[in-house]
Short mmCIF file of C-alpha atoms in Angstrom, two decimals:
data_model
loop_
_atom_site.label_atom_id
_atom_site.label_comp_id
_atom_site.label_asym_id
_atom_site.label_seq_id
_atom_site.Cartn_x
_atom_site.Cartn_y
_atom_site.Cartn_z
CA GLN A 1 54.87 260.47 115.32
CA VAL A 2 54.83 263.94 115.63
CA GLN A 3 52.14 265.64 117.35
CA LEU A 4 51.73 268.92 118.53
CA VAL A 5 48.92 269.41 122.26
CA GLU A 6 46.88 272.58 122.44
CA SER A 7 45.08 273.03 125.70
CA GLY A 8 43.53 276.00 128.12
CA GLY A 9 41.41 277.27 126.43
CA GLY A 10 37.95 278.05 127.19
CA LEU A 11 34.96 280.30 127.92
CA VAL A 12 35.72 284.02 128.72
CA GLN A 13 35.12 287.31 129.74
CA ALA A 14 36.37 290.97 128.27
CA GLY A 15 39.44 292.14 130.16
CA GLY A 16 40.28 288.76 132.05
CA SER A 17 42.97 285.95 130.89
CA LEU A 18 43.93 282.36 129.25
CA ARG A 19 47.10 280.78 129.45
CA LEU A 20 47.18 278.42 126.49
CA SER A 21 49.43 275.18 126.62
CA CYS A 22 50.74 273.39 123.37
CA ALA A 23 52.99 270.00 124.39
CA ALA A 24 54.92 268.63 121.44
CA SER A 25 56.23 265.40 121.27
CA GLY A 26 57.94 263.23 118.12
CA ARG A 27 60.67 264.83 117.19
CA THR A 28 62.93 267.13 118.97
CA PHE A 29 62.33 270.55 118.34
CA VAL A 30 65.93 272.51 118.82
CA LYS A 31 65.64 274.53 116.05
CA TYR A 32 62.48 275.12 115.11
CA THR A 33 60.15 277.76 115.68
CA MET A 34 57.12 277.42 117.39
CA GLY A 35 54.70 280.14 116.51
CA TRP A 36 50.49 279.90 118.02
CA PHE A 37 47.65 281.23 114.74
CA ARG A 38 44.32 281.72 115.44
CA GLN A 39 41.35 281.08 113.09
CA ALA A 40 37.89 283.57 113.74
CA PRO A 41 34.51 281.78 111.84
CA GLY A 42 34.21 283.41 108.44
CA LYS A 43 38.83 285.38 108.85
CA GLU A 44 41.94 283.79 107.26
CA ARG A 45 44.42 281.90 109.72
CA GLU A 46 46.51 284.48 111.37
CA PHE A 47 50.20 284.83 112.90
CA VAL A 48 50.03 285.49 117.38
CA ALA A 49 53.59 284.95 118.68
CA ALA A 50 56.50 282.85 117.68
CA ILE A 51 59.32 281.32 120.04
CA GLY A 52 62.67 280.48 118.42
CA TRP A 53 63.52 277.20 120.99
CA SER A 54 66.78 277.15 120.98
CA ASP A 55 67.55 280.62 121.08
CA GLY A 56 63.99 282.60 123.03
CA ASN A 57 63.42 285.34 120.65
CA THR A 58 60.39 286.24 120.81
CA TYR A 59 57.50 287.53 118.08
CA TYR A 60 54.16 288.94 118.29
CA ALA A 61 52.37 290.11 115.74
CA ASN A 62 51.60 294.45 116.25
CA SER A 63 47.94 293.83 118.40
CA MET A 64 48.98 291.08 121.11
CA LYS A 65 52.61 292.89 121.15
CA GLY A 66 51.55 293.56 125.86
CA ARG A 67 48.86 291.61 125.58
CA PHE A 68 49.93 287.84 124.67
CA THR A 69 53.19 286.03 126.65
CA ILE A 70 54.50 283.41 124.36
CA SER A 71 57.17 281.54 126.38
CA ARG A 72 58.57 277.79 126.73
CA ASP A 73 59.48 274.69 128.85
CA ASN A 74 62.60 273.20 127.38
CA ALA A 75 62.02 270.03 130.00
CA LYS A 76 58.46 269.62 129.11
CA ASN A 77 58.50 270.10 125.25
CA THR A 78 56.18 272.33 125.78
CA ILE A 79 55.17 276.12 124.52
CA TYR A 80 52.45 278.31 126.32
CA LEU A 81 50.57 281.24 125.46
CA GLN A 82 49.46 283.58 128.19
CA MET A 83 46.39 285.81 127.19
CA ASN A 84 45.27 289.19 129.13
CA SER A 85 43.10 291.75 128.51
CA LEU A 86 41.25 289.58 125.77
CA GLU A 87 38.89 290.76 123.93
CA PRO A 88 36.00 289.73 122.02
CA GLU A 89 38.17 289.79 118.93
CA ASP A 90 40.38 287.94 120.35
CA THR A 91 37.63 285.43 120.15
CA ALA A 92 38.69 282.19 118.00
CA VAL A 93 40.79 278.74 117.57
CA TYR A 94 44.28 278.82 118.82
CA TYR A 95 46.71 276.53 117.37
CA CYS A 96 50.07 276.21 118.00
CA ALA A 97 52.97 275.01 115.26
CA ALA A 98 56.13 274.03 114.45
CA ASN A 99 58.57 275.47 111.87
CA PRO A 100 62.09 274.54 110.65
CA LEU A 101 62.93 276.69 110.04
CA ARG A 102 63.36 280.56 110.06
CA PHE A 103 60.55 282.46 111.84
CA THR A 104 58.14 283.36 109.29
CA VAL A 105 54.52 284.68 109.79
CA VAL A 106 53.25 282.34 106.57
CA PRO A 107 51.33 279.44 108.07
CA GLY A 108 51.83 277.70 105.08
CA SER A 109 56.49 277.62 106.46
CA TYR A 110 54.67 275.44 109.24
CA ASP A 111 54.62 271.97 108.91
CA TYR A 112 52.98 270.21 112.01
CA TRP A 113 49.59 271.45 113.91
CA GLY A 114 47.94 270.96 116.06
CA GLN A 115 44.12 270.60 116.94
CA GLY A 116 43.45 273.51 118.01
CA THR A 117 41.59 275.39 121.29
CA ARG A 118 38.48 277.59 121.13
CA VAL A 119 38.89 280.38 123.34
CA THR A 120 35.26 282.82 123.75
CA VAL A 121 35.83 285.89 125.08
CA SER A 122 32.18 287.03 125.84
CA SER A 123 31.29 291.31 126.60
#
């Protein structure tokens, strides 16, 4: 049974940092692209960042470049999202997802999803 379990969300003041984790289990993800998405209340789910599990190539949404960093730990089967200089606009539920194909920002292309972790940034 495939599981993606996010953790690390919480309440932080503007300008602060959080590190989200996504622990993956149930299959080998070596050929997968792992992505982070987020969904704010009343808004569509949007792409945040992605990483190729085997090659380590990274991709970011323009508004996250320079503030967010995605990484992976192969030994722990875990994906991370380091978020710095957080803004109230970053408030959302953040989801980890796995895509068996090449990189895409389209949520529908991702086969597996975690339950999400909530991030709230206060002004």
